[in-house]
Short mmCIF file of C-alpha atoms and ligand atoms in Angstrom, two decimals:
data_model
loop_
_atom_site.label_atom_id
_atom_site.label_comp_id
_atom_site.label_asym_id
_atom_site.label_seq_id
_atom_site.Cartn_x
_atom_site.Cartn_y
_atom_site.Cartn_z
CA UNK A 1036 -38.18 265.09 -158.92
CA UNK A 1037 -34.40 263.75 -158.62
CA UNK A 1038 -33.95 263.26 -162.07
CA UNK A 1039 -35.12 266.78 -163.63
CA UNK A 1040 -33.61 268.51 -160.46
CA UNK A 1041 -30.38 269.43 -163.10
CA UNK A 1042 -32.17 271.84 -164.90
CA UNK A 1043 -34.19 273.08 -162.54
CA UNK A 1044 -37.77 274.44 -163.67
CA UNK A 1045 -38.57 275.55 -167.04
CA UNK A 1046 -40.77 277.94 -168.56
CA UNK A 1047 -43.36 277.34 -170.81
CA UNK A 1048 -41.62 279.35 -173.66
CA UNK A 1049 -38.52 276.50 -172.91
CA UNK A 1050 -40.89 273.54 -172.80
CA UNK A 1051 -42.55 274.77 -176.19
CA UNK A 1052 -39.50 275.15 -177.85
CA UNK A 1053 -38.22 271.44 -177.13
CA UNK A 1054 -41.70 270.39 -177.98
CA UNK A 1055 -40.54 269.22 -181.62
CA UNK A 1056 -37.81 267.04 -180.44
CA UNK A 1057 -40.41 265.93 -177.63
CA UNK A 1058 -43.05 265.47 -180.72
CA UNK A 1059 -40.65 263.44 -182.48
CA UNK A 1060 -39.49 261.19 -179.89
CA UNK A 1061 -35.93 262.18 -179.34
CA UNK A 1062 -35.95 264.47 -176.37
CA UNK A 1063 -34.34 262.28 -173.69
CA UNK A 1064 -32.38 261.90 -170.33
CA UNK A 1065 -33.28 264.90 -168.07
CA UNK A 1066 -34.61 267.15 -170.51
CA UNK A 1067 -37.21 264.66 -171.09
CA UNK A 1068 -37.69 264.67 -167.69
CA UNK A 1069 -37.92 268.35 -166.87
CA UNK A 1070 -40.36 268.46 -169.60
CA UNK A 1071 -42.88 265.81 -168.26
CA UNK A 1072 -42.48 267.72 -164.88
CA UNK A 1073 -43.64 270.91 -166.53
CA UNK A 1074 -46.75 269.16 -168.25
CA UNK A 1075 -47.97 267.50 -165.15
CA UNK A 1076 -49.29 271.19 -164.13
CA UNK A 1077 -49.04 272.93 -167.13
CA UNK A 1078 -52.19 272.25 -169.46
CA UNK A 1079 -51.24 274.80 -172.21
CA UNK A 1080 -47.79 272.73 -172.64
CA UNK A 1081 -49.59 269.89 -172.52
CA UNK A 1082 -51.53 270.56 -175.28
CA UNK A 1083 -48.74 271.72 -177.64
CA UNK A 1084 -47.03 268.73 -176.75
CA UNK A 1085 -49.81 266.47 -177.60
CA UNK A 1086 -50.10 268.06 -180.70
CA UNK A 1087 -46.42 268.18 -181.74
CA UNK A 1088 -46.70 264.09 -180.57
CA UNK A 1089 -49.62 263.51 -183.11
CA UNK A 1090 -47.78 265.46 -185.89
CA UNK A 1091 -44.89 263.55 -185.20
CA UNK A 1092 -46.50 260.24 -185.35
CA UNK A 1093 -48.36 261.21 -188.46
CA UNK A 1094 -44.81 261.74 -190.00
CA UNK A 1095 -45.00 257.75 -190.16
CA UNK A 1096 -47.88 257.62 -192.27
CA UNK A 1097 -45.69 259.40 -194.96
CA UNK A 1098 -43.29 256.13 -194.74
CA UNK A 1099 -43.16 254.42 -198.18
CA UNK A 1100 -45.36 250.99 -198.82
CA UNK A 1101 -43.88 247.89 -199.89
CA UNK A 1102 -45.58 243.93 -200.52
CA UNK A 1103 -43.93 241.77 -198.33
CA UNK A 1104 -42.18 238.44 -199.07
CA UNK A 1105 -44.73 235.45 -199.98
CA UNK A 1106 -45.82 233.82 -197.48
CA UNK A 1107 -45.46 236.48 -194.91
CA UNK A 1108 -49.14 236.14 -193.65
CA UNK A 1109 -48.79 232.80 -193.28
CA UNK A 1110 -45.26 232.64 -191.10
CA UNK A 1111 -46.47 235.49 -189.29
CA UNK A 1112 -50.07 233.53 -188.15
CA UNK A 1113 -47.70 230.19 -187.70
CA UNK A 1114 -45.44 232.87 -185.18
CA UNK A 1115 -48.78 233.98 -183.56
CA UNK A 1116 -49.57 230.53 -182.70
CA UNK A 1117 -46.81 229.36 -181.22
CA UNK A 1118 -46.09 232.66 -178.98
CA UNK A 1119 -49.54 233.34 -178.22
CA UNK A 1120 -50.42 230.05 -175.87
CA UNK A 1121 -47.08 230.70 -173.85
CA UNK A 1122 -47.34 234.31 -173.41
CA UNK A 1123 -50.90 233.95 -171.90
CA UNK A 1124 -49.66 231.30 -169.54
CA UNK A 1125 -46.74 233.46 -168.07
CA UNK A 1126 -49.09 236.11 -167.88
CA UNK A 1127 -51.49 234.19 -165.67
CA UNK A 1128 -48.54 232.74 -163.19
CA UNK A 1129 -47.44 236.56 -162.82
CA UNK A 1130 -50.68 237.61 -162.21
CA UNK A 1131 -51.33 235.30 -159.55
CA UNK A 1132 -47.88 235.38 -157.89
CA UNK A 1133 -47.94 239.11 -157.93
CA UNK A 1134 -48.89 240.45 -154.78
CA UNK A 1135 -47.06 237.81 -152.70
CA UNK A 1136 -43.73 238.74 -154.36
CA UNK A 1137 -44.35 242.51 -153.86
CA UNK A 1138 -45.09 241.86 -150.09
CA UNK A 1139 -41.72 239.64 -149.82
CA UNK A 1140 -40.01 242.02 -152.01
CA UNK A 1141 -40.64 245.10 -149.60
CA UNK A 1142 -39.82 242.64 -146.64
CA UNK A 1143 -36.48 241.86 -147.70
CA UNK A 1144 -35.63 245.36 -149.27
CA UNK A 1145 -36.81 246.84 -145.99
CA UNK A 1146 -34.15 245.78 -144.71
CA UNK A 1147 -31.36 246.72 -146.67
CA UNK A 1148 -32.89 249.13 -149.26
CA UNK A 1149 -35.60 251.16 -147.30
CA UNK A 1150 -34.38 254.30 -148.72
CA UNK A 1151 -34.95 253.09 -152.12
CA UNK A 1152 -38.38 251.80 -151.84
CA UNK A 1153 -39.67 254.58 -149.73
CA UNK A 1154 -39.13 257.29 -151.94
CA UNK A 1155 -37.08 260.28 -151.07
CA UNK A 1156 -34.47 261.59 -152.95
CA UNK A 1157 -33.24 258.79 -154.01
CA UNK A 1158 -31.98 256.20 -156.37
CA UNK A 1159 -28.16 256.76 -157.01
CA UNK A 1160 -27.20 255.47 -153.15
CA UNK A 1161 -27.93 251.92 -153.28
CA UNK A 1162 -24.61 250.52 -155.14
CA UNK A 1163 -25.33 248.87 -158.56
CA UNK A 1164 -24.77 245.59 -159.24
CA UNK A 1165 -22.75 242.83 -157.96
CA UNK A 1166 -24.59 239.75 -156.07
CA UNK A 1167 -24.97 240.31 -152.46
CA UNK A 1168 -25.71 237.65 -149.66
CA UNK A 1169 -29.36 239.11 -148.21
CA UNK A 1170 -30.81 236.56 -145.74
CA UNK A 1171 -29.45 233.77 -147.02
CA UNK A 1172 -30.29 234.53 -150.60
CA UNK A 1173 -28.27 236.41 -153.58
CA UNK A 1174 -29.69 239.23 -154.46
CA UNK A 1175 -28.75 242.29 -157.28
CA UNK A 1176 -29.61 245.62 -157.34
CA UNK A 1177 -29.28 247.85 -160.67
CA UNK A 1178 -30.26 251.42 -161.49
CA UNK A 1179 -33.13 251.79 -164.15
CA UNK A 1180 -31.96 254.34 -166.19
CA UNK A 1181 -33.23 256.59 -169.53
CA UNK A 1182 -29.99 257.92 -171.25
CA UNK A 1183 -28.45 259.28 -168.17
CA UNK A 1184 -31.26 259.69 -165.73
CA UNK A 1185 -32.64 257.59 -163.42
CA UNK A 1186 -36.08 256.43 -163.54
CA UNK A 1187 -36.39 253.32 -161.19
CA UNK A 1188 -34.48 250.52 -159.73
CA UNK A 1189 -34.25 247.00 -160.56
CA UNK A 1190 -33.54 244.00 -157.68
CA UNK A 1191 -32.73 240.40 -158.81
CA UNK A 1192 -33.37 237.78 -156.38
CA UNK A 1193 -32.10 234.20 -156.92
CA UNK A 1194 -33.74 231.30 -154.93
CA UNK A 1195 -36.27 228.91 -156.23
CA UNK A 1196 -38.05 230.68 -157.62
CA UNK A 1197 -36.24 233.84 -158.74
CA UNK A 1198 -37.41 236.67 -159.09
CA UNK A 1199 -37.14 240.18 -160.54
CA UNK A 1200 -38.63 243.18 -158.47
CA UNK A 1201 -38.55 247.04 -159.64
CA UNK A 1202 -39.76 250.30 -158.30
CA UNK A 1203 -40.59 252.58 -161.37
CA UNK A 1204 -40.38 256.53 -160.90
CA UNK A 1205 -44.03 257.48 -162.29
CA UNK A 1206 -43.02 260.93 -162.82
CA UNK A 1207 -40.94 259.94 -165.53
CA UNK A 1208 -42.68 256.91 -166.84
CA UNK A 1209 -46.17 256.91 -167.60
CA UNK A 1210 -48.97 254.33 -168.82
CA UNK A 1211 -48.31 250.47 -169.82
CA UNK A 1212 -44.94 249.31 -169.98
CA UNK A 1213 -43.50 245.99 -170.54
CA UNK A 1214 -40.22 244.24 -169.17
CA UNK A 1215 -37.85 242.61 -171.28
CA UNK A 1216 -34.99 240.53 -170.20
CA UNK A 1217 -31.98 240.56 -172.40
CA UNK A 1218 -29.99 237.38 -171.82
CA UNK A 1219 -26.13 236.83 -171.70
CA UNK A 1220 -26.80 234.53 -174.82
CA UNK A 1221 -28.46 237.15 -176.41
CA UNK A 1222 -32.16 236.02 -176.45
CA UNK A 1223 -35.14 238.59 -175.52
CA UNK A 1224 -37.56 237.51 -172.92
CA UNK A 1225 -40.50 239.54 -172.61
CA UNK A 1226 -41.79 239.12 -168.67
CA UNK A 1227 -45.06 240.76 -168.54
CA UNK A 1228 -46.76 244.33 -169.00
CA UNK A 1229 -47.90 246.58 -166.37
CA UNK A 1230 -49.22 249.72 -165.98
CA UNK A 1231 -46.96 252.24 -164.21
CA UNK A 1232 -49.37 255.48 -162.38
CA UNK A 1233 -49.70 256.41 -158.79
CA UNK A 1234 -46.05 257.60 -157.03
CA UNK A 1235 -43.13 254.89 -156.88
CA UNK A 1236 -44.73 251.82 -159.02
CA UNK A 1237 -43.57 248.40 -157.76
CA UNK A 1238 -43.91 245.53 -160.27
CA UNK A 1239 -42.26 242.21 -159.67
CA UNK A 1240 -41.96 238.69 -161.86
CA UNK A 1241 -41.02 234.94 -161.12
CA UNK A 1242 -38.06 234.72 -163.53
CA UNK A 1243 -37.94 231.16 -165.66
CA UNK A 1244 -33.79 231.74 -166.19
CA UNK A 1245 -31.14 231.96 -163.66
CA UNK A 1246 -30.27 235.39 -162.81
CA UNK A 1247 -26.80 235.23 -163.78
CA UNK A 1248 -27.85 234.66 -167.06
CA UNK A 1249 -29.60 238.25 -167.31
CA UNK A 1250 -27.85 240.75 -168.99
CA UNK A 1251 -29.70 243.59 -168.96
CA UNK A 1252 -33.85 244.65 -167.93
CA UNK A 1253 -35.40 247.02 -170.09
CA UNK A 1254 -38.86 248.71 -170.08
CA UNK A 1255 -40.45 249.72 -173.13
CA UNK A 1256 -44.20 251.59 -173.69
CA UNK A 1257 -46.51 250.67 -175.84
CA UNK A 1258 -44.70 251.82 -178.95
CA UNK A 1259 -41.46 249.75 -178.10
CA UNK A 1260 -40.01 252.94 -177.20
CA UNK A 1261 -37.26 252.24 -174.16
CA UNK A 1262 -38.10 254.08 -171.31
CA UNK A 1263 -35.73 252.45 -168.94
CA UNK A 1264 -32.96 250.08 -168.73
CA UNK A 1265 -30.84 248.63 -166.65
CA UNK A 1266 -27.82 246.23 -166.82
CA UNK A 1267 -26.63 243.70 -164.32
CA UNK B 236 -59.34 257.53 -206.90
CA UNK B 237 -62.76 256.50 -208.29
CA UNK B 238 -64.13 253.26 -206.70
CA UNK B 239 -64.14 250.26 -209.52
CA UNK B 240 -66.43 247.80 -209.82
CA UNK B 241 -63.75 245.45 -208.10
CA UNK B 242 -63.57 247.17 -204.93
CA UNK B 243 -67.64 246.95 -204.65
CA UNK B 244 -67.20 243.08 -205.55
CA UNK B 245 -64.85 242.78 -202.63
CA UNK B 246 -66.52 244.45 -199.99
CA UNK B 247 -69.74 242.27 -200.90
CA UNK B 248 -67.61 238.85 -200.31
CA UNK B 249 -66.34 240.10 -197.28
CA UNK B 250 -68.59 243.00 -196.01
CA UNK B 251 -68.31 242.48 -192.27
CA UNK B 252 -64.51 242.88 -191.71
CA UNK B 253 -64.17 245.35 -194.65
CA UNK B 254 -65.93 247.60 -193.54
CA UNK B 255 -64.57 247.52 -189.79
CA UNK B 256 -62.26 250.87 -188.69
CA UNK B 257 -58.85 249.99 -187.54
CA UNK B 258 -59.94 250.63 -183.89
CA UNK B 259 -62.98 248.05 -184.22
CA UNK B 260 -60.73 245.26 -186.11
CA UNK B 261 -57.88 245.79 -182.93
CA UNK B 262 -60.76 245.48 -180.49
CA UNK B 263 -61.99 242.37 -182.31
CA UNK B 264 -57.91 240.82 -182.12
CA UNK B 265 -57.99 242.14 -178.65
CA UNK B 266 -60.79 239.59 -177.82
CA UNK B 267 -59.75 236.72 -179.88
CA UNK B 268 -62.70 237.23 -182.85
CA UNK B 269 -62.08 234.52 -185.69
CA UNK B 270 -60.58 236.16 -188.97
CA UNK B 271 -59.42 239.11 -187.02
CA UNK B 272 -55.64 238.61 -187.16
CA UNK B 273 -55.75 237.92 -191.03
CA UNK B 274 -57.98 240.96 -191.33
CA UNK B 275 -55.45 242.94 -189.57
CA UNK B 276 -52.46 241.70 -191.29
CA UNK B 277 -53.98 242.58 -194.77
CA UNK B 278 -55.03 245.77 -193.71
CA UNK B 279 -51.56 246.68 -192.50
CA UNK B 280 -48.81 244.48 -194.08
CA UNK B 281 -47.72 247.30 -197.06
CA UNK B 282 -47.16 249.67 -194.55
CA UNK B 283 -45.39 248.11 -191.73
CA UNK B 284 -43.28 245.73 -193.64
CA UNK B 285 -42.62 248.83 -196.02
CA UNK B 286 -41.46 251.08 -193.08
CA UNK B 287 -39.28 248.33 -192.01
CA UNK B 288 -37.80 247.49 -195.26
CA UNK B 289 -37.11 251.25 -196.13
CA UNK B 290 -35.15 251.04 -192.43
CA UNK B 291 -33.25 248.57 -192.30
CA UNK B 292 -32.58 247.99 -196.12
CA UNK B 293 -32.69 244.23 -195.89
CA UNK B 294 -35.53 241.65 -196.85
CA UNK B 295 -35.13 239.06 -193.73
CA UNK B 296 -34.38 241.64 -191.40
CA UNK B 297 -37.31 243.52 -192.25
CA UNK B 298 -39.45 240.60 -192.09
CA UNK B 299 -38.80 239.79 -188.81
CA UNK B 300 -39.41 243.46 -188.01
CA UNK B 301 -42.55 243.78 -189.47
CA UNK B 302 -43.63 240.20 -187.82
CA UNK B 303 -42.61 241.34 -184.30
CA UNK B 304 -44.33 244.30 -184.71
CA UNK B 305 -47.57 242.75 -185.49
CA UNK B 306 -47.09 240.29 -182.87
CA UNK B 307 -46.66 243.11 -180.15
CA UNK B 308 -49.49 244.99 -181.60
CA UNK B 309 -51.64 242.22 -180.73
CA UNK B 310 -50.27 241.58 -177.38
CA UNK B 311 -50.94 245.08 -176.51
CA UNK B 312 -54.33 245.35 -178.38
CA UNK B 313 -56.14 245.02 -175.07
CA UNK B 314 -54.42 248.22 -173.67
CA UNK B 315 -54.65 250.51 -177.10
CA UNK B 316 -55.82 253.77 -176.19
CA UNK B 317 -57.44 255.33 -178.68
CA UNK B 318 -57.26 258.77 -177.33
CA UNK B 319 -53.40 258.56 -177.73
CA UNK B 320 -53.43 258.14 -181.47
CA UNK B 321 -54.62 255.96 -184.58
CA UNK B 322 -54.03 252.56 -184.48
CA UNK B 323 -51.63 253.10 -188.00
CA UNK B 324 -49.70 255.55 -186.53
CA UNK B 325 -49.48 253.33 -183.01
CA UNK B 326 -48.60 250.34 -185.32
CA UNK B 327 -45.77 252.34 -187.20
CA UNK B 328 -44.18 253.56 -184.15
CA UNK B 329 -43.77 250.05 -183.33
CA UNK B 330 -42.41 249.05 -186.18
CA UNK B 331 -40.16 251.81 -186.08
CA UNK B 332 -38.74 251.11 -182.67
CA UNK B 333 -38.44 247.64 -183.33
CA UNK B 334 -36.42 248.74 -186.66
CA UNK B 335 -34.18 251.13 -184.81
CA UNK B 336 -33.65 248.70 -182.13
CA UNK B 337 -32.44 246.05 -184.91
CA UNK B 338 -30.00 248.90 -186.05
CA UNK B 339 -28.96 249.66 -183.17
CA UNK B 340 -24.97 248.67 -183.58
CA UNK B 341 -25.13 249.90 -186.85
CA UNK B 342 -24.10 253.37 -186.59
CA UNK B 343 -24.02 254.19 -190.64
CA UNK B 344 -25.85 257.54 -191.55
CA UNK B 345 -28.68 256.50 -194.41
CA UNK B 346 -27.45 258.42 -197.32
CA UNK B 347 -30.95 259.26 -198.74
CA UNK B 348 -33.19 259.55 -195.71
CA UNK B 349 -35.38 262.28 -197.23
CA UNK B 350 -36.44 259.71 -199.42
CA UNK B 351 -38.31 258.11 -197.06
CA UNK B 352 -41.31 260.90 -196.94
CA UNK B 353 -41.54 260.27 -200.87
CA UNK B 354 -41.12 264.19 -202.08
CA UNK B 355 -40.98 262.95 -205.52
CA UNK B 356 -44.87 261.76 -205.10
CA UNK B 357 -46.09 265.10 -205.51
CA UNK B 358 -44.77 265.36 -209.19
CA UNK B 359 -47.54 263.40 -210.20
CA UNK B 360 -49.72 265.78 -209.41
CA UNK B 361 -52.85 266.16 -207.65
CA UNK B 362 -55.51 264.50 -209.37
CA UNK B 363 -58.73 262.76 -207.78
CA UNK B 364 -56.76 262.03 -204.30
CA UNK B 365 -58.69 260.14 -201.70
CA UNK B 366 -60.30 262.00 -198.80
CA UNK B 367 -58.61 259.45 -196.32
CA UNK B 368 -54.98 260.46 -197.92
CA UNK B 369 -55.46 263.92 -197.60
CA UNK B 370 -53.87 265.00 -194.58
CA UNK B 371 -50.96 263.17 -195.92
CA UNK B 372 -50.72 264.73 -198.87
CA UNK B 373 -50.91 267.97 -197.06
CA UNK B 374 -48.24 267.39 -194.88
CA UNK B 375 -46.13 266.01 -197.59
CA UNK B 376 -46.33 269.43 -199.13
CA UNK B 377 -45.61 271.05 -195.98
CA UNK B 378 -42.53 268.92 -195.43
CA UNK B 379 -41.41 269.74 -199.16
CA UNK B 380 -41.41 273.50 -198.65
CA UNK B 381 -38.75 272.93 -195.28
CA UNK B 382 -35.41 273.97 -196.04
CA UNK B 383 -33.34 270.63 -196.79
CA UNK B 384 -31.31 270.53 -193.68
CA UNK B 385 -34.45 270.87 -191.63
CA UNK B 386 -36.00 268.16 -193.65
CA UNK B 387 -33.05 266.06 -193.06
CA UNK B 388 -33.05 266.79 -189.26
CA UNK B 389 -36.51 266.25 -188.89
CA UNK B 390 -36.85 263.00 -190.56
CA UNK B 391 -33.55 261.35 -189.18
CA UNK B 392 -35.37 262.17 -185.64
CA UNK B 393 -38.76 260.83 -186.70
CA UNK B 394 -37.96 257.84 -188.77
CA UNK B 395 -34.48 257.14 -187.32
CA UNK B 396 -34.95 258.00 -183.64
CA UNK B 397 -31.85 259.96 -183.98
CA UNK B 398 -31.48 262.64 -181.22
CA UNK B 399 -30.02 265.81 -181.50
CA UNK B 400 -27.00 264.57 -180.00
CA UNK B 401 -26.54 261.84 -182.41
CA UNK B 402 -27.78 264.17 -185.43
CA UNK B 403 -24.65 266.85 -184.18
CA UNK B 404 -22.26 263.89 -184.08
CA UNK B 405 -22.96 262.30 -187.59
CA UNK B 406 -23.98 265.58 -189.53
CA UNK B 407 -20.81 267.45 -187.93
CA UNK B 408 -22.97 270.46 -186.66
CA UNK B 409 -22.79 271.90 -183.08
CA UNK B 410 -25.68 270.58 -180.62
CA UNK B 411 -27.35 273.94 -181.07
CA UNK B 412 -27.70 273.79 -184.47
CA UNK B 413 -29.16 270.13 -184.75
CA UNK B 414 -31.77 270.87 -181.73
CA UNK B 415 -32.91 273.89 -183.92
CA UNK B 416 -33.15 272.02 -187.29
CA UNK B 417 -35.64 269.71 -185.76
CA UNK B 418 -37.52 272.15 -183.55
CA UNK B 419 -37.92 274.55 -186.45
CA UNK B 420 -38.87 271.81 -188.87
CA UNK B 421 -41.91 270.92 -186.40
CA UNK B 422 -42.80 274.24 -185.62
CA UNK B 423 -43.28 275.01 -189.43
CA UNK B 424 -45.13 271.97 -190.25
CA UNK B 425 -47.66 272.61 -187.33
CA UNK B 426 -47.95 275.79 -188.56
CA UNK B 427 -48.41 274.53 -191.97
CA UNK B 428 -51.01 271.92 -190.83
CA UNK B 429 -53.00 274.50 -188.82
CA UNK B 430 -53.09 277.00 -191.77
CA UNK B 431 -54.36 274.63 -194.24
CA UNK B 432 -57.16 274.06 -191.65
CA UNK B 433 -56.03 270.57 -190.05
CA UNK B 434 -55.44 271.07 -186.45
CA UNK B 435 -54.76 267.17 -185.97
ZN1 ZN C 1388 -46.19 275.85 -169.48
#
């Protein structure tokens, strides 16, 4: 795993020393990657870190309670009703087009970016940003990173439809993640949720907005903790 | 706390929903069962809004954060994994992360972060505290015994998502010291919780 390489292999003592920071979710970048790498094949450290994570989460239960403003419930139900069907529709469309997209992406990137998709050493080899011409389509590439550590790569293709494709390193990112796009006008659009597993994980989605309007792509985990972002 | 006549009456009126566990309620939400959304909001809104308000310090922004937290929880309900924690901590983690997001551009250090964990509440004394809040009470007591600088670093990390690096800058202390405060604070809490017979 290239991201953790700078720290080398951590000992159990080092990992358990870092477990407290890990437990409150503030261990980031290469340190986090190195700990996760160690946990892959160390059950006793995994138990300590899980314990710490549970403890860190339970701290939130001590937070103060407050009565929400009047009308909170009805406003929330209203928002849920407006947002619900739109989200469901978007998800279905993503699901049916996903297989085709992945094939198309592997085809297109296979020409210019074979190294990135097939794994190996590297995310850094691909120049970030700037729209390039690839097979008559405009394409942009950016490294997905978490506090300086590369966790994957995102590709933007403009066409009809335009779409986003990404590879995510499953050694660093685990479980279900949600992909959000921040547009140049400051709006946040949720593209979809997918499960990261296996080796490099690939995922794609069609875009309702123009690729030029995309400022940042963010991946968040099930607790909305950012696990990676890419700027275009 | 002793159960009152009022509680009994309430349970008779809405037996099915009020008796559901947090997990069962979330499951009901995930499959779109009627009435689950309202029950879910009523069960958690004080905690979610309370955390959001105390983190962002602004009622309108706090409502926005709290509502977004509920919407995300509903969206993610089908993939919630109970092996990785309770519904309450998961929902509060979403709330905290959204609040941190909302505060991203404000670099101000909260003046009294420790007040978030309500150490003063302990002065009210351990009367007939409910079983459910027992672990929370023990945790609160354990936090109260931490050295103040460790407690402060721990709250800044756990509630405000401040990394050791950020705490080092805002507190004007070396990075190693910031890391040590978070790590030592968590170690002590863990030991205290184990000593008190609560491994979880
Ligand atoms: Zn180990």
